PDB file of C-alpha atoms in Angstrom:
ATOM      1  CA  MET A  26      26.606   7.259   5.383  1.00 56.00           C
ATOM      2  CA  GLY A  27      28.326   9.192   1.663  1.00 56.00           C
ATOM      3  CA  ASP A  28      27.994   7.569  -1.310  1.00 58.00           C
ATOM      4  CA  THR A  29      31.458   6.489  -1.336  1.00 62.00           C
ATOM      5  CA  ASP A  30      31.125   4.708   1.607  1.00 70.00           C
ATOM      6  CA  TYR A  31      29.352   1.845  -0.350  1.00 80.00           C
ATOM      7  CA  ILE A  32      32.024   1.320  -2.497  1.00 85.00           C
ATOM      8  CA  PHE A  33      32.908  -2.398  -0.692  1.00 88.00           C
ATOM      9  CA  SER A  34      29.012  -3.121  -0.372  1.00 90.00           C
ATOM     10  CA  VAL A  35      28.675  -2.286  -4.155  1.00 91.00           C
ATOM     11  CA  ALA A  36      31.838  -4.512  -4.991  1.00 91.00           C
ATOM     12  CA  ARG A  37      29.708  -7.459  -2.573  1.00 93.00           C
ATOM     13  CA  ILE A  38      26.627  -6.980  -4.816  1.00 94.00           C
ATOM     14  CA  ARG A  39      28.228  -7.433  -7.933  1.00 94.00           C
ATOM     15  CA  VAL A  40      29.470 -11.059  -6.790  1.00 94.00           C
ATOM     16  CA  LYS A  41      25.909 -11.896  -5.258  1.00 95.00           C
ATOM     17  CA  GLU A  42      24.202 -10.577  -8.754  1.00 95.00           C
ATOM     18  CA  THR A  43      25.928 -13.357 -10.328  1.00 95.00           C
ATOM     19  CA  SER A  44      24.022 -16.094  -8.574  1.00 95.00           C
ATOM     20  CA  LEU A  45      21.002 -14.559  -9.601  1.00 96.00           C
ATOM     21  CA  LEU A  46      18.012 -16.313 -11.539  1.00 96.00           C
ATOM     22  CA  THR A  47      18.602 -14.982 -15.564  1.00 96.00           C
ATOM     23  CA  ASP A  48      15.741 -15.042 -17.485  1.00 95.00           C
ATOM     24  CA  ALA A  49      17.280 -18.326 -19.292  1.00 96.00           C
ATOM     25  CA  ASP A  50      16.741 -19.758 -15.727  1.00 97.00           C
ATOM     26  CA  ILE A  51      12.912 -18.640 -15.699  1.00 97.00           C
ATOM     27  CA  MET A  52      12.582 -20.528 -19.527  1.00 96.00           C
ATOM     28  CA  GLN A  53      14.408 -23.730 -18.002  1.00 97.00           C
ATOM     29  CA  MET A  54      11.931 -23.589 -14.923  1.00 97.00           C
ATOM     30  CA  VAL A  55       9.140 -23.226 -16.914  1.00 97.00           C
ATOM     31  CA  GLY A  56       9.703 -26.257 -19.296  1.00 96.00           C
ATOM     32  CA  MET A  57      10.093 -28.391 -16.132  1.00 96.00           C
ATOM     33  CA  LYS A  58       7.625 -31.190 -15.520  1.00 95.00           C
ATOM     34  CA  ASP A  59       6.694 -30.315 -12.348  1.00 96.00           C
ATOM     35  CA  ALA A  60       7.475 -28.474  -9.107  1.00 96.00           C
ATOM     36  CA  ASP A  61       9.597 -30.612  -7.780  1.00 96.00           C
ATOM     37  CA  ALA A  62      12.173 -30.785 -10.667  1.00 96.00           C
ATOM     38  CA  VAL A  63      11.870 -26.666  -9.929  1.00 97.00           C
ATOM     39  CA  LEU A  64      12.750 -27.123  -6.416  1.00 96.00           C
ATOM     40  CA  ALA A  65      15.588 -29.274  -7.071  1.00 96.00           C
ATOM     41  CA  PHE A  66      16.917 -27.093  -9.353  1.00 96.00           C
ATOM     42  CA  LEU A  67      16.817 -24.099  -7.287  1.00 97.00           C
ATOM     43  CA  ALA A  68      18.477 -26.821  -4.685  1.00 95.00           C
ATOM     44  CA  GLU A  69      21.134 -27.044  -7.489  1.00 95.00           C
ATOM     45  CA  LYS A  70      21.243 -23.028  -7.481  1.00 95.00           C
ATOM     46  CA  GLY A  71      21.755 -22.731  -3.578  1.00 95.00           C
ATOM     47  CA  TRP A  72      18.494 -21.600  -2.792  1.00 96.00           C
ATOM     48  CA  GLY A  73      17.242 -23.210   0.270  1.00 94.00           C
ATOM     49  CA  ASP A  74      19.563 -24.812   3.468  1.00 91.00           C
ATOM     50  CA  GLY A  75      21.334 -27.576   0.962  1.00 84.00           C
ATOM     51  CA  SER A  76      19.040 -30.616   2.127  1.00 86.00           C
ATOM     52  CA  GLY A  77      17.424 -31.007  -0.951  1.00 77.00           C
ATOM     53  CA  SER A  78      13.964 -32.081   0.889  1.00 81.00           C
ATOM     54  CA  GLN A  79      12.246 -28.373   1.686  1.00 87.00           C
ATOM     55  CA  ASP A  80       9.167 -27.796   0.503  1.00 94.00           C
ATOM     56  CA  ALA A  81       8.249 -24.432  -0.909  1.00 95.00           C
ATOM     57  CA  ASP A  82       7.082 -22.234   1.679  1.00 94.00           C
ATOM     58  CA  THR A  83      10.661 -23.429   3.516  1.00 94.00           C
ATOM     59  CA  MET A  84      12.921 -22.567   0.649  1.00 96.00           C
ATOM     60  CA  LEU A  85      11.186 -19.384  -0.027  1.00 96.00           C
ATOM     61  CA  ALA A  86      10.819 -17.875   3.247  1.00 92.00           C
ATOM     62  CA  GLN A  87      14.449 -19.071   3.541  1.00 94.00           C
ATOM     63  CA  GLU A  88      15.834 -17.387   0.613  1.00 96.00           C
ATOM     64  CA  ASP A  89      13.651 -13.926   2.110  1.00 93.00           C
ATOM     65  CA  GLU A  90      15.526 -14.407   5.140  1.00 92.00           C
ATOM     66  CA  LYS A  91      18.929 -14.749   3.478  1.00 94.00           C
ATOM     67  CA  THR A  92      18.040 -11.655   1.663  1.00 94.00           C
ATOM     68  CA  TRP A  93      17.251  -9.582   4.483  1.00 91.00           C
ATOM     69  CA  ASP A  94      19.764 -10.654   6.573  1.00 91.00           C
ATOM     70  CA  LEU A  95      22.568  -9.348   3.697  1.00 93.00           C
ATOM     71  CA  MET A  96      21.254  -6.468   3.740  1.00 90.00           C
ATOM     72  CA  ARG A  97      21.558  -5.968   7.856  1.00 87.00           C
ATOM     73  CA  GLU A  98      25.326  -6.675   7.274  1.00 90.00           C
ATOM     74  CA  LEU A  99      26.193  -3.902   4.677  1.00 88.00           C
ATOM     75  CA  LYS A 100      24.881  -1.563   6.715  1.00 78.00           C
ATOM     76  CA  LEU A 101      22.746   0.496   4.652  1.00 78.00           C
ATOM     77  CA  ASP A 102      21.547   3.973   5.766  1.00 79.00           C
ATOM     78  CA  PRO A 103      18.996   3.231   8.069  1.00 80.00           C
ATOM     79  CA  ALA A 104      16.606   5.717   6.865  1.00 80.00           C
ATOM     80  CA  VAL A 105      16.863   3.760   3.476  1.00 83.00           C
ATOM     81  CA  PHE A 106      16.360   0.461   5.108  1.00 80.00           C
ATOM     82  CA  GLN A 107      13.449   1.472   7.324  1.00 84.00           C
ATOM     83  CA  VAL A 108      11.628   1.941   3.271  1.00 87.00           C
ATOM     84  CA  LEU A 109      12.754  -1.482   2.259  1.00 89.00           C
ATOM     85  CA  SER A 110      11.048  -2.712   5.648  1.00 91.00           C
ATOM     86  CA  TYR A 111       7.594  -0.794   5.094  1.00 95.00           C
ATOM     87  CA  PRO A 112       5.276  -3.539   3.153  1.00 95.00           C
ATOM     88  CA  LYS A 113       6.671  -6.255   5.880  1.00 93.00           C
ATOM     89  CA  LEU A 114       6.194  -3.731   8.859  1.00 96.00           C
ATOM     90  CA  TYR A 115       2.668  -2.911   7.445  1.00 97.00           C
ATOM     91  CA  HIS A 116       1.683  -6.514   7.077  1.00 96.00           C
ATOM     92  CA  ASN A 117       2.240  -6.958  10.673  1.00 96.00           C
ATOM     93  CA  LEU A 118      -0.164  -4.259  11.638  1.00 97.00           C
ATOM     94  CA  LYS A 119      -2.768  -5.346   9.287  1.00 95.00           C
ATOM     95  CA  ALA A 120      -2.354  -9.113  10.515  1.00 95.00           C
ATOM     96  CA  ALA A 121      -2.663  -7.525  14.388  1.00 96.00           C
ATOM     97  CA  ILE A 122      -5.899  -5.656  13.991  1.00 96.00           C
ATOM     98  CA  LYS A 123      -7.408  -8.772  12.509  1.00 94.00           C
ATOM     99  CA  GLU A 124      -6.312 -11.438  14.580  1.00 95.00           C
ATOM    100  CA  THR A 125      -6.971  -9.008  18.040  1.00 96.00           C
ATOM    101  CA  CYS A 126     -10.426  -8.450  16.347  1.00 95.00           C
ATOM    102  CA  THR A 127     -11.751 -11.382  15.184  1.00 92.00           C
ATOM    103  CA  GLY A 128     -10.334 -13.458  18.338  1.00 89.00           C
ATOM    104  CA  SER A 129      -8.795 -16.035  15.736  1.00 84.00           C
ATOM    105  CA  ALA A 130      -4.752 -16.476  14.653  1.00 75.00           C
ATOM    106  CA  PRO A 131      -4.183 -16.890  11.069  1.00 66.00           C
ATOM    107  CA  GLY A 132      -0.903 -18.669  11.798  1.00 64.00           C
ATOM    108  CA  HIS A 133       2.073 -17.968  10.241  1.00 62.00           C
ATOM    109  CA  ILE A 134       1.699 -14.861   8.665  1.00 84.00           C
ATOM    110  CA  TYR A 135       4.032 -12.200  10.583  1.00 90.00           C
ATOM    111  CA  TYR A 136       7.212 -10.827   9.267  1.00 89.00           C
ATOM    112  CA  ASP A 137      10.161 -10.871  11.735  1.00 86.00           C
ATOM    113  CA  ILE A 138      10.518  -7.197  12.013  1.00 87.00           C
ATOM    114  CA  ASP A 139      12.727  -5.502  14.794  1.00 85.00           C
ATOM    115  CA  GLY A 140      11.051  -4.038  17.387  1.00 91.00           C
ATOM    116  CA  TYR A 141       7.098  -5.154  15.636  1.00 95.00           C
ATOM    117  CA  GLY A 142       6.813  -8.255  15.378  1.00 94.00           C
ATOM    118  CA  ARG A 143       3.791 -10.648  16.129  1.00 93.00           C
ATOM    119  CA  ASP A 144       4.054 -10.336  19.849  1.00 95.00           C
ATOM    120  CA  ARG A 145       5.214  -6.580  19.806  1.00 97.00           C
ATOM    121  CA  MET A 146       2.407  -5.891  17.354  1.00 97.00           C
ATOM    122  CA  LEU A 147      -0.098  -7.717  18.973  1.00 96.00           C
ATOM    123  CA  LYS A 148       0.884  -6.323  22.152  1.00 97.00           C
ATOM    124  CA  ILE A 149       0.369  -2.500  20.684  1.00 98.00           C
ATOM    125  CA  VAL A 150      -3.341  -3.442  19.128  1.00 97.00           C
ATOM    126  CA  GLY A 151      -4.475  -5.169  21.845  1.00 97.00           C
ATOM    127  CA  GLU A 152      -4.052  -2.242  24.363  1.00 97.00           C
ATOM    128  CA  LYS A 153      -4.510   0.617  21.748  1.00 97.00           C
ATOM    129  CA  ASP A 154      -1.095   1.999  22.081  1.00 98.00           C
ATOM    130  CA  PHE A 155      -0.750   3.553  18.678  1.00 98.00           C
ATOM    131  CA  GLN A 156       1.113   5.806  19.792  1.00 97.00           C
ATOM    132  CA  ALA A 157       3.667   3.173  20.482  1.00 98.00           C
ATOM    133  CA  LEU A 158       3.917   2.930  16.358  1.00 97.00           C
ATOM    134  CA  PRO A 159       6.038   4.520  14.091  1.00 96.00           C
ATOM    135  CA  ALA A 160       4.753   8.259  13.236  1.00 96.00           C
ATOM    136  CA  HIS A 161       3.451   7.196   9.509  1.00 96.00           C
ATOM    137  CA  MET A 162       1.497   4.142  11.100  1.00 97.00           C
ATOM    138  CA  LYS A 163      -0.318   5.919  13.964  1.00 97.00           C
ATOM    139  CA  ASP A 164      -3.588   7.063  12.425  1.00 98.00           C
ATOM    140  CA  ALA A 165      -3.955   4.567   9.981  1.00 98.00           C
ATOM    141  CA  ALA A 166      -3.657   1.822  12.407  1.00 98.00           C
ATOM    142  CA  GLN A 167      -6.193   3.600  14.832  1.00 98.00           C
ATOM    143  CA  LYS A 168      -8.534   4.138  11.839  1.00 98.00           C
ATOM    144  CA  ALA A 169      -8.383   0.350  10.565  1.00 98.00           C
ATOM    145  CA  TYR A 170      -8.766  -0.833  13.927  1.00 98.00           C
ATOM    146  CA  GLU A 171     -11.776   0.869  15.069  1.00 97.00           C
ATOM    147  CA  ILE A 172     -13.464   0.047  11.161  1.00 97.00           C
ATOM    148  CA  MET A 173     -12.542  -3.639  12.408  1.00 96.00           C
ATOM    149  CA  VAL A 174     -14.217  -3.198  16.048  1.00 96.00           C
ATOM    150  CA  THR A 175     -17.036  -1.765  14.915  1.00 96.00           C
ATOM    151  CA  LEU A 176     -18.085  -2.819  11.674  1.00 96.00           C
ATOM    152  CA  MET A 177     -15.665  -6.028  11.069  1.00 95.00           C
ATOM    153  CA  ASP A 178     -14.908  -4.657   7.455  1.00 96.00           C
ATOM    154  CA  GLY A 179     -11.522  -6.309   6.380  1.00 94.00           C
ATOM    155  CA  GLN A 180     -11.536  -5.104   3.193  1.00 95.00           C
ATOM    156  CA  ARG A 181     -11.972  -1.538   4.233  1.00 96.00           C
ATOM    157  CA  CYS A 182      -9.020  -1.877   7.375  1.00 96.00           C
ATOM    158  CA  ASP A 183      -7.226  -3.240   4.122  1.00 96.00           C
ATOM    159  CA  ILE A 184      -7.207  -0.178   2.091  1.00 97.00           C
ATOM    160  CA  ILE A 185      -6.578   2.079   4.978  1.00 98.00           C
ATOM    161  CA  ILE A 186      -3.327   0.059   5.576  1.00 98.00           C
ATOM    162  CA  ASP A 187      -2.277  -0.417   2.305  1.00 98.00           C
ATOM    163  CA  ARG A 188      -3.072   3.296   1.316  1.00 98.00           C
ATOM    164  CA  ALA A 189      -0.569   4.445   4.473  1.00 98.00           C
ATOM    165  CA  CYS A 190       1.327   1.741   3.293  1.00 98.00           C
ATOM    166  CA  LEU A 191       2.349   3.351  -0.347  1.00 97.00           C
ATOM    167  CA  GLU A 192       1.895   7.047   1.117  1.00 97.00           C
ATOM    168  CA  ALA A 193       4.712   6.545   3.488  1.00 97.00           C
ATOM    169  CA  GLY A 194       7.148   4.576   1.079  1.00 95.00           C
ATOM    170  CA  LEU A 195       6.580   7.544  -0.891  1.00 95.00           C
ATOM    171  CA  ALA A 196       7.348  10.387   1.488  1.00 95.00           C
ATOM    172  CA  ALA A 197      10.381   8.112   3.040  1.00 92.00           C
ATOM    173  CA  GLY A 198      12.121   7.702  -0.458  1.00 90.00           C
ATOM    174  CA  LYS A 199      11.832  11.501  -0.630  1.00 90.00           C
ATOM    175  CA  LYS A 200      13.066  12.053   2.518  1.00 89.00           C
ATOM    176  CA  SER A 201      15.812   9.745   1.517  1.00 84.00           C
ATOM    177  CA  ARG A 202      17.165  11.511  -1.712  1.00 81.00           C
ATOM    178  CA  ASN A 203      18.159   8.503  -2.854  1.00 83.00           C
ATOM    179  CA  ARG A 204      17.321   8.436  -6.111  1.00 86.00           C
ATOM    180  CA  LEU A 205      16.143   5.236  -6.827  1.00 88.00           C
ATOM    181  CA  LEU A 206      14.110   4.764  -3.430  1.00 90.00           C
ATOM    182  CA  MET A 207      12.206   8.128  -4.721  1.00 92.00           C
ATOM    183  CA  ASP A 208      11.717   6.662  -8.590  1.00 93.00           C
ATOM    184  CA  TYR A 209      10.842   2.799  -7.226  1.00 94.00           C
ATOM    185  CA  GLU A 210       8.555   4.110  -4.209  1.00 95.00           C
ATOM    186  CA  GLU A 211       6.933   6.773  -7.087  1.00 96.00           C
ATOM    187  CA  SER A 212       6.341   3.770  -9.680  1.00 96.00           C
ATOM    188  CA  THR A 213       5.095   1.673  -6.796  1.00 96.00           C
ATOM    189  CA  VAL A 214       2.412   4.376  -5.999  1.00 98.00           C
ATOM    190  CA  ALA A 215       1.067   4.257  -9.534  1.00 97.00           C
ATOM    191  CA  VAL A 216       1.136   1.120 -10.650  1.00 97.00           C
ATOM    192  CA  THR A 217      -0.501  -0.450  -7.382  1.00 98.00           C
ATOM    193  CA  ASP A 218      -3.194   2.738  -8.157  1.00 98.00           C
ATOM    194  CA  ILE A 219      -3.626   1.315 -11.446  1.00 98.00           C
ATOM    195  CA  LYS A 220      -3.777  -2.206 -10.166  1.00 98.00           C
ATOM    196  CA  ILE A 221      -6.725  -1.353  -7.671  1.00 98.00           C
ATOM    197  CA  ALA A 222      -8.238   0.471 -10.441  1.00 98.00           C
ATOM    198  CA  VAL A 223      -8.669  -2.482 -12.459  1.00 98.00           C
ATOM    199  CA  ARG A 224      -9.684  -4.379  -9.166  1.00 97.00           C
ATOM    200  CA  ALA A 225     -12.456  -2.050  -8.432  1.00 97.00           C
ATOM    201  CA  VAL A 226     -14.098  -2.201 -11.955  1.00 97.00           C
ATOM    202  CA  LYS A 227     -13.831  -5.688 -11.827  1.00 95.00           C
ATOM    203  CA  THR A 228     -16.361  -5.213  -8.517  1.00 96.00           C
ATOM    204  CA  HIS A 229     -18.138  -2.825  -8.980  1.00 95.00           C
ATOM    205  CA  LYS A 230     -16.549  -0.301  -6.218  1.00 96.00           C
ATOM    206  CA  ASN A 231     -18.019   3.169  -6.757  1.00 96.00           C
ATOM    207  CA  ILE A 232     -16.163   6.393  -6.539  1.00 96.00           C
ATOM    208  CA  THR A 233     -16.128   6.926  -2.942  1.00 96.00           C
ATOM    209  CA  PHE A 234     -14.161   3.027  -2.235  1.00 96.00           C
ATOM    210  CA  LEU A 235     -11.821   4.269  -5.302  1.00 97.00           C
ATOM    211  CA  ARG A 236     -10.985   7.899  -3.456  1.00 96.00           C
ATOM    212  CA  GLU A 237     -10.790   5.691  -0.481  1.00 97.00           C
ATOM    213  CA  ALA A 238      -8.215   3.840  -1.818  1.00 97.00           C
ATOM    214  CA  LEU A 239      -6.064   5.707  -3.931  1.00 98.00           C
ATOM    215  CA  ALA A 240      -2.960   6.841  -3.218  1.00 98.00           C
ATOM    216  CA  PRO A 241      -1.821  10.063  -4.853  1.00 97.00           C
ATOM    217  CA  CYS A 242       1.431  10.337  -6.898  1.00 97.00           C
ATOM    218  CA  LYS A 243       2.918  12.642  -9.430  1.00 96.00           C
ATOM    219  CA  SER A 244       2.868  10.461 -11.986  1.00 94.00           C
ATOM    220  CA  ILE A 245      -0.955   9.805 -12.196  1.00 95.00           C
ATOM    221  CA  ASP A 246      -4.156  11.596 -11.572  1.00 96.00           C
ATOM    222  CA  VAL A 247      -6.230   9.906  -9.133  1.00 97.00           C
ATOM    223  CA  ASN A 248      -8.871  11.918  -9.078  1.00 97.00           C
ATOM    224  CA  GLY A 249      -8.877  11.114 -12.974  1.00 97.00           C
ATOM    225  CA  LEU A 250      -8.398   7.373 -12.399  1.00 98.00           C
ATOM    226  CA  ALA A 251     -10.977   6.870  -9.874  1.00 98.00           C
ATOM    227  CA  ALA A 252     -13.407   8.719 -12.172  1.00 97.00           C
ATOM    228  CA  ALA A 253     -12.887   6.333 -14.869  1.00 98.00           C
ATOM    229  CA  ALA A 254     -12.799   2.972 -13.079  1.00 97.00           C
ATOM    230  CA  SER A 255     -15.684   4.169 -11.423  1.00 97.00           C
ATOM    231  CA  MET A 256     -17.689   3.946 -14.623  1.00 96.00           C
ATOM    232  CA  SER A 257     -16.624   0.902 -16.795  1.00 96.00           C
ATOM    233  CA  ASP A 258     -13.680  -0.911 -18.476  1.00 96.00           C
ATOM    234  CA  ALA A 259     -13.542   0.605 -21.419  1.00 97.00           C
ATOM    235  CA  ALA A 260     -13.544   4.228 -19.297  1.00 98.00           C
ATOM    236  CA  LEU A 261     -10.601   2.740 -17.646  1.00 98.00           C
ATOM    237  CA  LEU A 262      -9.042   1.257 -20.458  1.00 98.00           C
ATOM    238  CA  GLU A 263      -9.187   4.604 -22.466  1.00 98.00           C
ATOM    239  CA  TYR A 264      -7.728   7.047 -19.392  1.00 98.00           C
ATOM    240  CA  LEU A 265      -5.101   4.755 -19.398  1.00 98.00           C
ATOM    241  CA  GLU A 266      -4.018   4.807 -23.044  1.00 97.00           C
ATOM    242  CA  SER A 267      -4.356   8.450 -23.184  1.00 96.00           C
ATOM    243  CA  HIS A 268      -2.695   8.998 -19.890  1.00 95.00           C
ATOM    244  CA  GLY A 269       1.197   7.312 -20.484  1.00 95.00           C
ATOM    245  CA  TYR A 270       0.055   3.626 -19.498  1.00 97.00           C
ATOM    246  CA  LYS A 271      -1.247   2.282 -23.162  1.00 97.00           C
ATOM    247  CA  GLU A 272       1.444  -0.662 -22.318  1.00 97.00           C
ATOM    248  CA  ALA A 273      -0.889  -1.582 -18.971  1.00 98.00           C
ATOM    249  CA  ALA A 274      -4.190  -1.336 -21.276  1.00 98.00           C
ATOM    250  CA  ASP A 275      -2.937  -3.817 -23.877  1.00 97.00           C
ATOM    251  CA  ALA A 276      -1.968  -6.104 -21.483  1.00 97.00           C
ATOM    252  CA  LEU A 277      -5.640  -5.428 -19.494  1.00 97.00           C
ATOM    253  CA  ARG A 278      -6.916  -6.694 -23.122  1.00 96.00           C
ATOM    254  CA  GLU A 279      -4.645  -9.947 -23.356  1.00 95.00           C
ATOM    255  CA  SER A 280      -5.291 -11.278 -20.039  1.00 94.00           C
ATOM    256  CA  PRO A 281      -5.072 -10.868 -16.367  1.00 94.00           C
ATOM    257  CA  SER A 282      -1.752 -12.674 -16.028  1.00 93.00           C
ATOM    258  CA  ALA A 283      -0.338 -10.551 -18.796  1.00 94.00           C
ATOM    259  CA  PHE A 284      -1.601  -7.084 -16.646  1.00 96.00           C
ATOM    260  CA  GLU A 285      -0.120  -8.627 -13.650  1.00 95.00           C
ATOM    261  CA  ARG A 286       3.349  -9.404 -15.515  1.00 94.00           C
ATOM    262  CA  TRP A 287       3.302  -6.059 -16.383  1.00 96.00           C
ATOM    263  CA  CYS A 288       2.802  -4.307 -12.880  1.00 96.00           C
ATOM    264  CA  ASP A 289       5.931  -6.261 -12.112  1.00 94.00           C
ATOM    265  CA  ASN A 290       8.167  -5.931 -15.144  1.00 95.00           C
ATOM    266  CA  ARG A 291       7.400  -1.749 -14.970  1.00 95.00           C
ATOM    267  CA  LEU A 292       8.886  -1.824 -11.701  1.00 93.00           C
ATOM    268  CA  ILE A 293      11.662  -3.727 -12.699  1.00 94.00           C
ATOM    269  CA  GLU A 294      12.936  -1.478 -15.189  1.00 94.00           C
ATOM    270  CA  THR A 295      12.409   1.199 -12.588  1.00 93.00           C
ATOM    271  CA  ILE A 296      16.072  -0.927 -11.043  1.00 92.00           C
ATOM    272  CA  LEU A 297      17.623  -1.544 -14.118  1.00 92.00           C
ATOM    273  CA  PRO A 298      19.790   1.357 -14.773  1.00 91.00           C
ATOM    274  CA  GLN A 299      21.599   0.309 -11.278  1.00 90.00           C
ATOM    275  CA  LYS A 300      23.696  -2.330 -12.664  1.00 85.00           C
ATOM    276  CA  MET A 301      25.909   0.953 -13.539  1.00 86.00           C
ATOM    277  CA  ASN A 302      26.210   2.660 -10.402  1.00 84.00           C
ATOM    278  CA  SER A 303      28.749   1.561  -8.482  1.00 81.00           C
ATOM    279  CA  VAL A 304      29.087   4.316  -5.470  1.00 74.00           C
ATOM    280  CA  SER A 305      25.763   4.738  -4.060  1.00 81.00           C
ATOM    281  CA  ALA A 306      22.936   2.398  -2.223  1.00 85.00           C
ATOM    282  CA  GLY A 307      21.297   2.433  -4.969  1.00 89.00           C
ATOM    283  CA  PRO A 308      22.844  -1.177  -6.407  1.00 92.00           C
ATOM    284  CA  ILE A 309      22.256  -2.626  -2.729  1.00 92.00           C
ATOM    285  CA  VAL A 310      19.065  -1.075  -2.625  1.00 91.00           C
ATOM    286  CA  ALA A 311      18.762  -2.516  -6.478  1.00 93.00           C
ATOM    287  CA  TYR A 312      19.556  -6.002  -5.670  1.00 95.00           C
ATOM    288  CA  TYR A 313      16.825  -6.529  -2.263  1.00 94.00           C
ATOM    289  CA  LEU A 314      14.140  -5.518  -4.943  1.00 93.00           C
ATOM    290  CA  GLY A 315      15.596  -7.615  -7.781  1.00 95.00           C
ATOM    291  CA  ARG A 316      15.788 -10.838  -5.316  1.00 96.00           C
ATOM    292  CA  GLN A 317      11.999  -9.876  -3.838  1.00 95.00           C
ATOM    293  CA  ASN A 318      10.920 -10.116  -7.754  1.00 95.00           C
ATOM    294  CA  GLU A 319      12.610 -13.657  -8.215  1.00 96.00           C
ATOM    295  CA  ILE A 320      11.240 -15.382  -5.047  1.00 97.00           C
ATOM    296  CA  LYS A 321       7.894 -14.139  -6.004  1.00 95.00           C
ATOM    297  CA  THR A 322       8.487 -15.472  -9.763  1.00 96.00           C
ATOM    298  CA  ALA A 323       9.585 -18.903  -8.646  1.00 97.00           C
ATOM    299  CA  ARG A 324       6.562 -18.867  -6.465  1.00 97.00           C
ATOM    300  CA  ILE A 325       4.596 -18.416  -9.363  1.00 96.00           C
ATOM    301  CA  ILE A 326       6.141 -21.146 -11.287  1.00 97.00           C
ATOM    302  CA  ILE A 327       5.952 -23.598  -8.406  1.00 97.00           C
ATOM    303  CA  THR A 328       2.548 -22.978  -7.989  1.00 97.00           C
ATOM    304  CA  ALA A 329       1.966 -23.274 -11.841  1.00 96.00           C
ATOM    305  CA  LYS A 330       3.592 -26.584 -11.757  1.00 96.00           C
ATOM    306  CA  ALA A 331       1.699 -27.917  -8.863  1.00 95.00           C
ATOM    307  CA  ASN A 332      -1.780 -26.958 -10.430  1.00 96.00           C
ATOM    308  CA  GLY A 333      -1.229 -28.145 -13.434  1.00 95.00           C
ATOM    309  CA  PHE A 334      -0.835 -25.068 -15.695  1.00 94.00           C
ATOM    310  CA  SER A 335       0.279 -25.492 -19.151  1.00 93.00           C
ATOM    311  CA  GLU A 336       3.693 -24.275 -20.070  1.00 93.00           C
ATOM    312  CA  GLU A 337       2.353 -21.456 -22.053  1.00 92.00           C
ATOM    313  CA  SER A 338      -0.144 -20.544 -19.605  1.00 92.00           C
ATOM    314  CA  THR A 339       3.054 -20.725 -17.020  1.00 93.00           C
ATOM    315  CA  ARG A 340       5.266 -18.706 -19.367  1.00 92.00           C
ATOM    316  CA  GLU A 341       2.456 -15.485 -19.412  1.00 89.00           C
ATOM    317  CA  ARG A 342       2.817 -15.348 -15.881  1.00 91.00           C
ATOM    318  CA  VAL A 343       6.601 -14.863 -15.413  1.00 92.00           C
ATOM    319  CA  ARG A 344       8.180 -11.540 -14.495  1.00 91.00           C
ATOM    320  CA  MET A 345      11.684  -9.606 -15.901  1.00 93.00           C
ATOM    321  CA  MET A 346      15.053 -10.649 -14.059  1.00 95.00           C
ATOM    322  CA  TYR A 347      16.962  -8.181 -12.834  1.00 93.00           C
ATOM    323  CA  GLY A 348      19.723 -10.917 -12.813  1.00 77.00           C
TER     324      GLY A 348
END
């Protein structure tokens, strides 16, 4: 589709944007007394099935499905649509490998992806028919499967598949020539690499682990990041400060939740310029990503309320909204 083909779809998205949660809505939710109050507030906003009796997981899953259905209706360019599906697609692969190799069903952890839902993915992995997967998944799928079946190393299985997902998204973003997707995927890889490095420091992972886990991108030198993270907290903070990520270092010094908030806000900042765009797929993609962010933030608040976190502690965890 050409950019002008999206004019009517973008007009529909602009209407949808008016129902997105705002920062003020999020602060109101943070101040509520318990998780039930938050769920009731969301139900009044049109979340869920309108019954007012849904649990949090069911309501949030339904909102995710609503968003996905809208993307299908708007008939995004298939290349763009596929990029949005990658995190769920790779998640299904990871789940199928672990279920096949351990012999235990992990429950309802699969996404309903066209052609690659639970049953199909289990069949592919069970028959080791990795050629039936999209080209960008084949090598990682086979390698992760072999690691699980021989070593039962779930963590290494995860990092192989997670890195492949990041690299596939980055490559597909470039191929799509959609500026938002290119910028968003680049930011996603950089932010995820930093998150991996932070976790690696805390769990004392060596440089070999880091080199396997980190996905190369333009905006961060993964070799330098790996070297710093394999040394110490101080070395990692110094590296981040001297390579354009001072805000990340400051957030890490504040608290783990402040750092997680910085990571998500960094990605939301990437999509905010689409508010001014009206003739491309950008606003549609931005709406989808914004919806994913607000669903995630709603889950954070509900979980915090259910576990008795203070209002101050909950506020520290909430994300910037696209609405």
